[in-house]
Tab-separated table of C-alpha atoms and ligand atoms in Angstrom:
chain	number	residue	atom	x	y	z
V	1	THR	CA	-1.468	-0.543	-5.091
V	2	HIS	CA	-1.562	-2.972	-2.237
V	3	ASP	CA	-5.192	-2.532	-1.276
V	4	LYS	CA	-7.037	-5.389	0.096
V	5	PRO	CA	-10.154	-5.720	2.299
V	6	CYS	CA	-8.753	-5.506	5.902
V	7	ARG	CA	-10.496	-4.513	9.076
V	8	PRO	CA	-8.096	-5.257	11.866
V	9	HIS	CA	-6.501	-3.015	14.580
V	10	ILE	CA	-2.900	-2.891	14.084
V	11	ALA	CA	-0.889	-1.492	17.091
V	12	VAL	CA	2.497	-0.189	16.033
V	13	VAL	CA	4.744	0.229	18.947
V	14	ALA	CA	7.824	2.389	18.629
V	15	PHE	CA	10.877	2.316	21.005
V	16	PRO	CA	10.876	5.809	22.056
V	17	MET	CA	14.354	6.570	21.030
V	18	GLY	CA	15.994	8.459	18.070
V	19	SER	CA	15.415	7.053	14.634
V	20	HIS	CA	13.427	4.036	15.995
V	21	VAL	CA	10.350	6.328	16.194
V	22	HIS	CA	10.753	7.446	12.598
V	23	THR	CA	11.318	3.782	11.258
V	24	LEU	CA	8.094	2.424	13.011
V	25	PHE	CA	6.296	5.535	11.954
V	26	THR	CA	7.181	4.891	8.316
V	27	ILE	CA	5.939	1.308	8.732
V	28	ALA	CA	2.832	2.521	10.354
V	29	LYS	CA	2.055	5.079	7.448
V	30	ALA	CA	2.823	2.430	4.767
V	31	LEU	CA	0.352	-0.210	6.441
V	32	ALA	CA	-2.417	2.586	7.013
V	33	LEU	CA	-2.093	3.540	3.349
V	34	ALA	CA	-2.122	0.000	2.022
V	35	ALA	CA	-4.853	-1.198	4.336
V	36	PRO	CA	-7.409	1.630	4.371
V	37	ALA	CA	-10.061	-0.504	6.167
V	38	ALA	CA	-7.847	-1.288	9.027
V	39	THR	CA	-7.136	0.964	12.060
V	40	VAL	CA	-3.421	1.495	12.810
V	41	SER	CA	-2.645	2.972	16.228
V	42	PHE	CA	0.841	4.386	16.542
V	43	ILE	CA	1.888	4.073	20.052
V	44	THR	CA	4.900	5.839	21.459
V	45	SER	CA	5.913	8.366	24.086
V	46	ALA	CA	4.414	11.788	24.451
V	47	SER	CA	7.781	13.372	24.069
V	48	SER	CA	8.516	11.542	20.805
V	49	VAL	CA	5.167	11.917	19.339
V	50	ALA	CA	6.048	15.410	18.251
V	51	SER	CA	8.851	14.361	16.071
V	52	PRO	CA	6.905	12.477	13.429
V	53	PRO	CA	5.114	14.946	11.362
V	54	PRO	CA	1.293	15.069	12.002
V	55	SER	CA	-0.176	12.572	9.737
V	56	PRO	CA	-3.051	13.324	7.383
V	57	ILE	CA	-3.856	9.614	6.983
V	58	ALA	CA	-7.468	9.040	8.221
V	59	ASN	CA	-6.888	5.507	9.588
V	60	LEU	CA	-3.658	6.268	11.408
V	61	ARG	CA	-3.954	7.418	15.122
V	62	LEU	CA	-1.290	8.661	17.185
V	63	VAL	CA	-1.345	7.234	20.910
V	64	PRO	CA	1.261	8.935	22.949
V	65	ALA	CA	0.707	6.521	25.688
V	66	LEU	CA	4.184	5.314	26.787
V	67	GLU	CA	5.659	6.866	29.826
V	68	VAL	CA	9.256	8.073	29.509
V	69	SER	CA	10.681	9.966	32.433
V	70	SER	CA	12.173	13.246	31.511
V	71	ALA	CA	14.464	13.207	34.405
V	72	GLY	CA	18.244	12.338	34.042
V	73	THR	CA	20.337	11.807	30.910
V	74	PRO	CA	18.868	10.090	27.738
V	75	GLY	CA	20.644	6.932	28.940
V	76	GLU	CA	18.992	7.012	32.380
V	77	GLN	CA	15.599	7.842	30.798
V	78	LEU	CA	16.050	4.756	28.577
V	79	SER	CA	16.883	2.354	31.319
V	80	LYS	CA	14.048	3.445	33.404
V	81	PHE	CA	11.859	2.825	30.324
V	82	VAL	CA	13.207	-0.562	29.973
V	83	ARG	CA	12.746	-1.421	33.520
V	84	ALA	CA	9.029	-0.315	33.223
V	85	MET	CA	8.346	-2.711	30.327
V	86	PRO	CA	6.225	-4.585	29.613
V	87	GLY	CA	3.718	-2.979	32.102
V	88	ASN	CA	4.195	0.303	30.342
V	89	LEU	CA	3.444	-1.306	26.981
V	90	ARG	CA	0.360	-2.957	28.192
V	91	ALA	CA	-0.929	0.328	29.284
V	92	GLY	CA	-0.153	1.828	25.976
V	93	LEU	CA	-2.049	-0.974	24.168
V	94	GLU	CA	-4.964	-0.704	26.645
V	95	GLU	CA	-5.241	3.015	25.757
V	96	ALA	CA	-5.116	2.328	21.961
V	97	VAL	CA	-8.066	-0.160	22.421
V	98	SER	CA	-10.042	2.236	24.532
V	99	ARG	CA	-9.513	5.112	22.103
V	100	GLU	CA	-11.084	2.887	19.396
V	101	ASP	CA	-14.317	2.002	21.330
V	102	GLY	CA	-12.877	-1.395	22.443
V	103	LEU	CA	-11.830	-2.515	19.078
V	104	ARG	CA	-9.345	-5.310	20.128
V	105	VAL	CA	-5.710	-5.208	18.964
V	106	SER	CA	-5.485	-7.971	16.441
V	107	CYS	CA	-1.884	-7.358	15.449
V	108	ILE	CA	1.214	-5.925	17.214
V	109	VAL	CA	4.075	-4.676	15.189
V	110	SER	CA	6.799	-3.606	17.538
V	111	ASP	CA	10.466	-2.508	17.633
V	112	GLY	CA	12.988	-5.227	17.902
V	113	MET	CA	14.457	-3.622	21.055
V	114	MET	CA	11.305	-4.664	23.029
V	115	PRO	CA	11.200	-8.552	22.439
V	116	GLU	CA	9.024	-8.860	25.580
V	117	LEU	CA	6.115	-7.835	23.369
V	118	GLY	CA	5.920	-11.278	21.928
V	119	GLU	CA	4.584	-12.476	25.337
V	120	VAL	CA	2.101	-9.613	25.353
V	121	ALA	CA	0.850	-10.337	21.938
V	122	ARG	CA	0.409	-14.033	22.869
V	123	GLU	CA	-1.558	-12.968	25.934
V	124	MET	CA	-3.904	-10.706	23.839
V	125	GLY	CA	-4.353	-13.330	21.189
V	126	ALA	CA	-2.778	-10.854	18.673
V	127	VAL	CA	-0.530	-11.575	15.741
V	128	TRP	CA	2.961	-10.328	16.518
V	129	VAL	CA	5.353	-8.705	13.897
V	130	VAL	CA	8.840	-7.347	14.796
V	131	ASP	CA	10.861	-4.677	13.188
V	132	GLY	CA	14.333	-6.181	13.585
V	133	CYS	CA	16.387	-2.903	13.129
V	134	ALA	CA	19.679	-3.464	11.503
V	135	PRO	CA	20.062	-6.825	10.067
V	136	VAL	CA	23.630	-7.273	11.556
V	137	MET	CA	22.033	-6.309	14.999
V	138	ALA	CA	19.606	-9.221	14.657
V	139	VAL	CA	22.036	-11.674	13.573
V	140	SER	CA	24.498	-10.857	16.256
V	141	LEU	CA	21.973	-10.865	18.935
V	142	LEU	CA	20.612	-14.401	17.720
V	143	HIS	CA	24.286	-15.762	17.742
V	144	ALA	CA	25.239	-13.868	20.836
V	145	TYR	CA	25.973	-16.937	23.097
V	146	GLU	CA	28.137	-18.587	20.435
V	147	LEU	CA	29.993	-15.255	20.145
V	148	ARG	CA	30.365	-14.831	23.697
V	149	GLU	CA	31.619	-18.403	24.067
V	150	ALA	CA	34.186	-17.845	21.289
V	151	PHE	CA	35.352	-14.455	22.225
V	152	GLY	CA	33.951	-13.534	25.750
V	153	SER	CA	37.118	-14.221	27.693
V	154	ALA	CA	39.163	-12.289	25.254
V	155	VAL	CA	36.880	-9.468	26.071
V	156	ASP	CA	37.382	-9.911	29.734
V	157	ASP	CA	41.072	-9.867	29.302
V	158	ALA	CA	40.825	-6.752	27.141
V	159	ARG	CA	38.993	-5.021	30.075
V	160	GLY	CA	42.074	-5.407	32.059
V	161	ILE	CA	44.638	-4.661	29.387
V	162	THR	CA	43.160	-2.019	27.317
V	163	PRO	CA	44.781	1.208	28.555
V	164	LYS	CA	41.890	3.390	27.986
V	165	PRO	CA	38.967	2.699	25.701
V	166	LEU	CA	39.402	5.020	22.571
V	167	CYS	CA	35.659	5.488	22.596
V	168	PHE	CA	34.043	8.398	24.467
V	169	ASN	CA	30.466	7.268	24.166
V	170	SER	CA	30.373	3.935	25.549
V	171	SER	CA	32.641	2.319	28.186
V	172	ASN	CA	32.411	-0.928	26.249
V	173	CYS	CA	33.351	0.421	22.856
V	174	ASN	CA	36.520	-0.700	21.177
V	175	LEU	CA	37.506	-3.244	23.743
V	176	LEU	CA	38.151	-5.485	21.080
V	177	SER	CA	40.130	-3.016	19.019
V	178	PHE	CA	43.177	-5.293	19.009
V	179	SER	CA	41.293	-8.097	17.181
V	180	GLU	CA	41.722	-8.482	13.486
V	181	GLU	CA	40.534	-12.077	13.475
V	182	LEU	CA	37.677	-12.729	11.162
V	183	VAL	CA	34.353	-14.283	12.771
V	184	SER	CA	34.621	-17.114	10.287
V	185	PHE	CA	32.631	-19.635	12.271
V	186	VAL	CA	29.291	-17.815	11.873
V	187	PRO	CA	28.997	-17.461	7.975
V	188	SER	CA	26.512	-14.455	8.080
V	189	LEU	CA	29.240	-12.540	10.187
V	190	SER	CA	32.113	-13.807	8.344
V	191	SER	CA	32.984	-10.619	6.698
V	192	LEU	CA	33.503	-8.875	10.174
V	193	ARG	CA	36.499	-8.893	12.264
V	194	VAL	CA	36.028	-9.688	16.074
V	195	ARG	CA	36.450	-5.915	16.621
V	196	ASP	CA	33.386	-5.234	14.450
V	197	ILE	CA	30.977	-7.295	16.529
V	198	PRO	CA	28.368	-5.066	17.877
V	199	ASP	CA	29.649	-4.087	21.414
V	200	PHE	CA	26.353	-4.783	23.222
V	201	ILE	CA	26.850	-8.534	22.658
V	202	PHE	CA	29.450	-8.874	25.387
V	203	PRO	CA	28.436	-6.896	28.713
V	204	PRO	CA	25.980	-8.441	30.991
V	205	THR	CA	23.893	-5.261	30.872
V	206	HIS	CA	22.345	-6.602	27.750
V	207	ASP	CA	21.366	-10.133	28.820
V	208	HIS	CA	17.887	-9.274	28.963
V	209	LEU	CA	17.807	-8.101	25.408
V	210	ILE	CA	19.862	-11.060	24.140
V	211	ALA	CA	17.814	-13.617	26.023
V	212	GLY	CA	14.486	-11.961	24.737
V	213	THR	CA	15.550	-11.943	21.153
V	214	ILE	CA	16.721	-15.525	21.103
V	215	LYS	CA	13.424	-16.683	22.801
V	216	GLU	CA	11.070	-14.462	21.140
V	217	TYR	CA	12.137	-13.533	17.554
V	218	PRO	CA	11.806	-17.157	16.098
V	219	LYS	CA	8.173	-17.249	17.334
V	220	ALA	CA	7.114	-13.908	15.550
V	221	ALA	CA	4.761	-14.350	12.697
V	222	ALA	CA	7.253	-12.172	10.737
V	223	VAL	CA	10.368	-9.926	11.299
V	224	VAL	CA	10.723	-7.054	8.891
V	225	PHE	CA	14.117	-5.431	8.055
V	226	ASN	CA	15.044	-2.141	6.360
V	227	THR	CA	17.121	-3.879	3.882
V	228	PHE	CA	16.451	-5.604	0.500
V	229	GLN	CA	16.973	-9.303	-0.611
V	230	GLY	CA	20.374	-9.990	-2.013
V	231	LEU	CA	22.180	-6.926	-0.441
V	232	GLU	CA	23.862	-9.283	2.125
V	233	PRO	CA	22.984	-12.761	0.757
V	234	LEU	CA	24.570	-14.623	3.830
V	235	ILE	CA	22.571	-12.530	6.350
V	236	ASP	CA	19.353	-13.346	4.081
V	237	ALA	CA	20.129	-16.969	4.381
V	238	ASP	CA	20.878	-17.069	8.087
V	239	LEU	CA	17.785	-15.157	9.018
V	240	THR	CA	15.556	-17.090	6.592
V	241	SER	CA	16.725	-20.293	8.437
V	242	MET	CA	16.269	-18.823	12.048
V	243	LEU	CA	12.954	-16.934	11.648
V	244	THR	CA	9.433	-18.013	10.863
V	245	LYS	CA	9.381	-15.334	8.252
V	246	TYR	CA	12.359	-13.058	7.206
V	247	LEU	CA	10.815	-10.086	5.282
V	248	PRO	CA	13.352	-7.594	3.913
V	249	ILE	CA	11.005	-4.624	2.940
V	250	GLY	CA	13.593	-1.980	2.349
V	251	PRO	CA	14.555	0.626	1.692
V	252	THR	CA	11.440	1.376	3.884
V	253	LYS	CA	11.543	5.125	3.177
V	254	LEU	CA	10.723	4.272	-0.418
V	255	LEU	CA	7.623	2.375	0.673
V	256	THR	CA	5.536	5.477	1.332
V	257	PRO	CA	5.045	8.497	-0.908
V	258	ARG	CA	7.390	11.248	0.317
V	259	ALA	CA	5.574	13.804	2.313
V	260	GLU	CA	6.420	17.277	0.721
V	261	THR	CA	7.052	18.961	3.951
V	262	GLU	CA	7.479	22.554	4.165
V	263	ALA	CA	9.758	22.242	7.017
V	264	GLU	CA	12.320	24.937	7.730
V	265	ALA	CA	15.126	22.533	7.040
V	266	ASP	CA	13.771	21.806	3.593
V	267	ARG	CA	13.450	25.481	2.783
V	268	LEU	CA	17.099	26.145	3.953
V	269	CYS	CA	18.872	22.888	2.527
V	270	ILE	CA	17.360	22.144	-0.730
V	271	PRO	CA	17.546	25.692	-2.326
V	272	TRP	CA	21.178	25.687	-1.056
V	273	LEU	CA	21.956	22.401	-2.570
V	274	ASP	CA	20.236	23.511	-5.849
V	275	ARG	CA	22.815	26.250	-6.138
V	276	GLN	CA	25.894	23.852	-5.981
V	277	ARG	CA	27.506	21.787	-8.729
V	278	ALA	CA	26.584	18.065	-9.308
V	279	ALA	CA	28.300	15.711	-6.792
V	280	SER	CA	30.402	18.506	-5.261
V	281	VAL	CA	28.883	18.576	-1.731
V	282	VAL	CA	29.810	16.598	1.424
V	283	TYR	CA	26.865	16.028	3.546
V	284	VAL	CA	27.656	15.241	7.362
V	285	SER	CA	25.366	13.727	9.883
V	286	PHE	CA	25.670	11.433	12.739
V	287	GLY	CA	22.067	10.490	13.167
V	288	THR	CA	20.005	10.995	16.297
V	289	PHE	CA	22.194	10.807	19.212
V	290	ASN	CA	25.779	9.863	18.428
V	291	ALA	CA	28.603	12.386	18.265
V	292	PRO	CA	32.304	12.660	18.079
V	293	SER	CA	34.124	14.135	21.007
V	294	GLN	CA	35.078	17.840	21.134
V	295	ARG	CA	38.373	16.889	19.814
V	296	GLY	CA	36.878	14.889	17.006
V	297	LEU	CA	34.694	17.602	16.170
V	298	VAL	CA	37.563	20.066	15.893
V	299	GLU	CA	39.206	17.730	13.692
V	300	LEU	CA	36.057	17.414	11.477
V	301	ALA	CA	35.679	21.098	11.126
V	302	ARG	CA	39.354	21.409	10.104
V	303	GLY	CA	38.938	18.549	7.666
V	304	LEU	CA	35.853	20.109	6.040
V	305	GLU	CA	37.504	23.249	5.736
V	306	ALA	CA	40.793	21.697	4.375
V	307	SER	CA	38.933	19.529	1.860
V	308	GLY	CA	37.858	22.624	-0.151
V	309	HIS	CA	34.417	21.077	-0.965
V	310	PRO	CA	31.153	22.740	-0.045
V	311	TYR	CA	29.558	20.986	3.022
V	312	LEU	CA	26.171	20.671	4.606
V	313	TRP	CA	26.438	19.536	8.200
V	314	SER	CA	23.613	18.605	10.367
V	315	ILE	CA	24.491	19.337	14.026
V	316	LYS	CA	22.943	20.836	17.018
V	317	PRO	CA	24.436	24.514	17.078
V	318	GLU	CA	25.568	24.057	20.797
V	319	MET	CA	27.944	21.117	19.623
V	320	LEU	CA	29.876	23.079	17.248
V	321	PRO	CA	33.479	23.329	18.251
V	322	LYS	CA	34.089	26.756	19.987
V	323	GLY	CA	35.391	29.427	17.534
V	324	PHE	CA	34.453	27.558	14.453
V	325	VAL	CA	33.370	29.709	11.651
V	326	VAL	CA	31.271	28.154	9.109
V	327	GLY	CA	32.933	28.299	5.621
V	328	GLY	CA	32.977	31.558	3.926
V	329	GLY	CA	31.483	32.555	0.693
V	330	GLY	CA	28.532	30.257	1.287
V	331	ARG	CA	30.750	27.171	1.102
V	332	GLY	CA	29.311	25.737	4.382
V	333	LEU	CA	25.766	25.362	5.596
V	334	VAL	CA	25.149	24.167	9.224
V	335	VAL	CA	21.739	23.145	10.131
V	336	ASP	CA	20.335	21.455	13.279
V	337	TRP	CA	18.256	18.997	11.370
V	338	ALA	CA	18.464	18.179	7.506
V	339	PRO	CA	15.708	16.467	5.434
V	340	GLN	CA	18.381	13.773	5.058
V	341	GLU	CA	16.551	11.459	2.589
V	342	ARG	CA	15.950	14.404	0.236
V	343	VAL	CA	19.514	15.661	0.727
V	344	LEU	CA	21.025	12.285	-0.170
V	345	GLY	CA	18.783	11.998	-3.088
V	346	HIS	CA	19.912	15.507	-4.347
V	347	PRO	CA	22.346	15.439	-7.342
V	348	ALA	CA	24.653	17.964	-5.674
V	349	VAL	CA	25.741	15.691	-2.983
V	350	GLY	CA	29.065	13.828	-3.681
V	351	ALA	CA	29.823	12.248	-0.261
V	352	PHE	CA	28.175	11.367	3.024
V	353	LEU	CA	30.131	11.426	6.210
V	354	THR	CA	28.177	9.153	8.480
V	355	HIS	CA	28.347	7.347	11.876
V	356	CYS	CA	26.850	4.291	9.939
V	357	GLY	CA	23.564	3.922	11.763
V	358	TRP	CA	21.788	1.454	9.657
V	359	ASN	CA	18.919	3.779	8.327
V	360	SER	CA	21.657	6.264	7.255
V	361	VAL	CA	23.502	3.411	5.394
V	362	MET	CA	20.285	2.652	3.608
V	363	GLU	CA	19.567	6.154	2.728
V	364	GLY	CA	23.200	6.494	1.372
V	365	ILE	CA	22.623	3.484	-0.743
V	366	SER	CA	19.046	4.760	-1.879
V	367	GLY	CA	20.678	8.212	-2.729
V	368	GLY	CA	23.691	6.550	-4.695
V	369	VAL	CA	26.188	8.426	-2.434
V	370	PRO	CA	29.435	6.937	-1.417
V	371	MET	CA	30.200	7.204	2.204
V	372	VAL	CA	32.981	8.141	4.612
V	373	CYS	CA	32.208	6.056	7.700
V	374	TRP	CA	32.904	7.284	11.140
V	375	PRO	CA	31.318	4.592	13.396
V	376	PHE	CA	31.122	4.951	17.168
V	377	ARG	CA	29.424	1.964	18.929
V	378	TRP	CA	26.786	-0.917	18.714
V	379	ASP	CA	26.258	-2.067	15.096
V	380	GLN	CA	27.862	0.857	13.538
V	381	MET	CA	31.495	-0.751	13.217
V	382	ALA	CA	29.816	-3.719	11.548
V	383	ASN	CA	27.856	-1.432	9.066
V	384	ALA	CA	30.999	0.543	8.398
V	385	ARG	CA	32.871	-2.722	7.501
V	386	THR	CA	29.904	-3.706	5.235
V	387	VAL	CA	30.062	-0.272	3.462
V	388	SER	CA	33.810	-0.101	2.937
V	389	ARG	CA	34.923	-3.784	2.628
V	390	VAL	CA	31.818	-5.734	1.654
V	391	HIS	CA	30.376	-3.415	-1.029
V	392	GLY	CA	33.342	-1.068	-1.675
V	393	ILE	CA	31.062	1.997	-1.477
V	394	GLY	CA	32.929	4.073	1.088
V	395	VAL	CA	35.983	4.428	3.263
V	396	THR	CA	36.226	3.944	7.125
V	397	LEU	CA	37.928	6.277	9.424
V	398	GLU	CA	39.252	4.937	12.775
V	399	GLU	CA	36.396	3.477	14.674
V	400	GLY	CA	35.172	5.140	17.861
V	401	GLY	CA	38.009	7.268	18.835
V	402	ASP	CA	39.424	10.618	17.450
V	403	VAL	CA	40.496	10.440	13.917
V	404	ALA	CA	44.129	10.807	13.053
V	405	GLU	CA	45.299	14.487	12.140
V	406	GLY	CA	44.376	15.086	8.584
V	407	GLY	CA	42.375	11.810	8.303
V	408	ILE	CA	39.032	13.408	7.365
V	409	ALA	CA	40.406	15.522	4.699
V	410	LYS	CA	42.406	12.571	3.171
V	411	ALA	CA	39.249	10.384	3.253
V	412	LEU	CA	37.154	13.028	1.643
V	413	LYS	CA	39.855	13.478	-1.148
V	414	THR	CA	39.736	9.744	-1.725
V	415	VAL	CA	35.943	9.661	-2.082
V	416	MET	CA	35.516	12.969	-3.947
V	417	GLU	CA	38.458	13.314	-6.109
V	418	GLU	CA	40.297	9.987	-6.791
V	419	GLU	CA	39.819	7.062	-8.895
V	420	GLU	CA	38.984	4.799	-6.128
V	421	GLY	CA	36.192	7.226	-5.136
V	422	ALA	CA	34.898	7.191	-8.714
V	423	ALA	CA	34.657	3.401	-8.420
V	424	MET	CA	32.843	3.685	-5.175
V	425	ARG	CA	30.389	6.058	-6.721
V	426	ALA	CA	29.679	3.606	-9.613
V	427	ARG	CA	29.224	0.770	-7.234
V	428	VAL	CA	26.822	2.755	-5.047
V	429	LYS	CA	24.871	3.677	-8.145
V	430	MET	CA	24.421	0.076	-9.070
V	431	LEU	CA	23.265	-0.693	-5.360
V	432	LYS	CA	20.795	2.399	-5.717
V	433	ALA	CA	19.399	0.697	-8.827
V	434	ARG	CA	18.896	-2.690	-7.128
V	435	ALA	CA	17.216	-0.915	-4.225
V	436	GLU	CA	14.842	0.862	-6.594
V	437	GLU	CA	14.151	-2.534	-8.287
V	438	ALA	CA	13.353	-4.185	-5.005
V	439	VAL	CA	10.638	-1.602	-4.137
V	440	ALA	CA	9.207	-1.408	-7.694
V	441	PRO	CA	5.985	-3.322	-8.296
V	442	GLY	CA	6.940	-6.981	-8.534
V	443	GLY	CA	10.170	-6.341	-6.823
V	444	SER	CA	11.348	-8.494	-3.737
V	445	SER	CA	10.587	-5.732	-1.012
V	446	SER	CA	7.374	-4.913	-2.647
V	447	GLU	CA	6.252	-8.454	-2.850
V	448	ASN	CA	7.458	-9.028	0.845
V	449	PHE	CA	5.365	-5.909	1.931
V	450	LYS	CA	2.386	-7.637	0.327
V	451	THR	CA	3.116	-10.902	2.435
V	452	LEU	CA	3.521	-8.497	5.572
V	453	LEU	CA	0.068	-7.086	4.669
V	454	ASP	CA	-1.434	-10.588	4.454
V	455	ILE	CA	0.113	-11.230	7.967
V	456	VAL	CA	-1.190	-8.138	9.743
V	457	CYS	CA	-4.580	-8.400	8.083
V	458	GLY	CA	-4.995	-11.849	9.491
M	501	U2F	C1	20.645	4.207	16.000
M	501	U2F	O1	20.846	5.031	14.914
M	501	U2F	P1	20.703	6.577	14.721
M	501	U2F	O2	19.258	7.005	15.196
M	501	U2F	O3	21.734	7.396	15.369
M	501	U2F	O4	20.928	6.619	13.171
M	501	U2F	P2	20.179	6.154	11.769
M	501	U2F	O5	19.785	4.708	12.002
M	501	U2F	O6	21.269	6.492	10.892
M	501	U2F	O7	18.857	6.995	11.634
M	501	U2F	C2	18.945	8.350	11.633
M	501	U2F	C3	17.735	8.842	10.891
M	501	U2F	O8	17.370	10.273	11.308
M	501	U2F	C4	17.285	10.938	9.932
M	501	U2F	C5	18.046	10.043	8.939
M	501	U2F	C6	17.755	8.612	9.511
M	501	U2F	O9	16.526	8.051	8.974
M	501	U2F	O10	17.349	10.382	7.811
M	501	U2F	N1	18.066	12.293	10.123
M	501	U2F	C7	17.347	13.241	9.460
M	501	U2F	O11	16.448	13.114	8.890
M	501	U2F	N2	18.120	14.572	9.616
M	501	U2F	C8	19.201	14.706	10.282
M	501	U2F	O12	19.667	16.077	10.297
M	501	U2F	C9	19.734	13.576	10.831
M	501	U2F	C10	19.202	12.327	10.825
M	501	U2F	C11	21.852	3.573	16.463
M	501	U2F	F1	22.716	4.405	16.848
M	501	U2F	C12	22.561	2.706	15.246
M	501	U2F	O13	23.617	2.111	15.649
M	501	U2F	C13	21.511	1.817	14.747
M	501	U2F	O14	21.937	1.190	13.341
M	501	U2F	C14	20.154	2.427	14.303
M	501	U2F	C15	18.889	1.588	13.818
M	501	U2F	O15	18.675	0.577	14.863
M	501	U2F	O16	19.709	3.292	15.447
């Protein structure tokens, strides 16, 4: 429907980490389908290229050229990758060009975690478009210096006084857990408490990302987001004023026709869901690399059992609490990967227990499913706040740490059984309808996607 004559070479560069690969791959597919005369090279690491399904789209090429060391923990691998930029990225782009018989890259679409690509695009004379990841992440990075000035010393004090961070995943998490103050001086963040500010804003380890974002984002031809106009109007206004072109094109998963994959997960999960009553199942997933502690997992397993509802839990089997027996009588299904988008769109699913990664939140909204939020780090606390307080489409468990005993069963009862939960369900269904309108022909995301196409086609 968006077809237009277009013969550029678009390099889509993914940050080789978790959901970022999938997000950029979705954008790459959407661009390749909408601009059949263009060549789209999807550049990522060899290890992550196996994760997106092989693409039958003729003008979409996979270029597994980014080197990511396989030694060390995922965190160590990532910091090695970050240190090797932008040389690593230049090499990837060169490989994309040579695979296309020297067809120069006319446009780079890259992940927001790599703002240094702005400079590379300028050197190459290519148009640069950024995927800004979660909107609250971009807003916080762009306002980072103001946030540091206002709250930085409180954070430093907290480092000394917080007895032991509640968070097990990141040493910086929950440093601000004492602060209920609202971030009222930044209008786009004014619904957040200080404790909800993404935790990567304060430690010096992220200076590079902050400086790069502030310097480069405003120079990009466009910054796209997996959200839709009007979901968070203050964020829309702020990003419109700070960026050359703010383009909310979400929910991005709705941009491309859904691949009817015959993956094992689909064969297991969907028939199982087909056998359950409408809105009766709790779906549990913590995204690509976040997880509660062992204690948290034990509490979660207990909570799921105590709630009495059927549940579908996406978790690597080795992480299941020792001795945990999956609900009898077919009441529980545990898989190491679920076709999440299809699961959340299934009428049997009644609640989504999520860490509130932004993609999961958007998929919860697109599925019209109320959420139980269990955020751990980064933007997840802010996203949870948006879900539970701004939109009233979920409840939030205690952030970062282990949830209180009985907390999970209680939250599930609220969402699945109580009047409050029914109101949440009604509100999320309204947001689902707005999301569908946005991506329908003539809708805001659909029009913004056409603008994106004009930009990338030059
Ligand atoms: C980081 O988030 P994650 O990658 O942990 O989580 P999400 O943004 O929620 O994305 C997870 C994706 O993986 C898919 C799911 C989402 O699209 O549909 N998925 C699945 O298909 N099957 C499964 O069994 C489990 C997941 C980061 F941690 C967050 O703070 C950020 O908000 C996020 C975006 O930048 O990246």
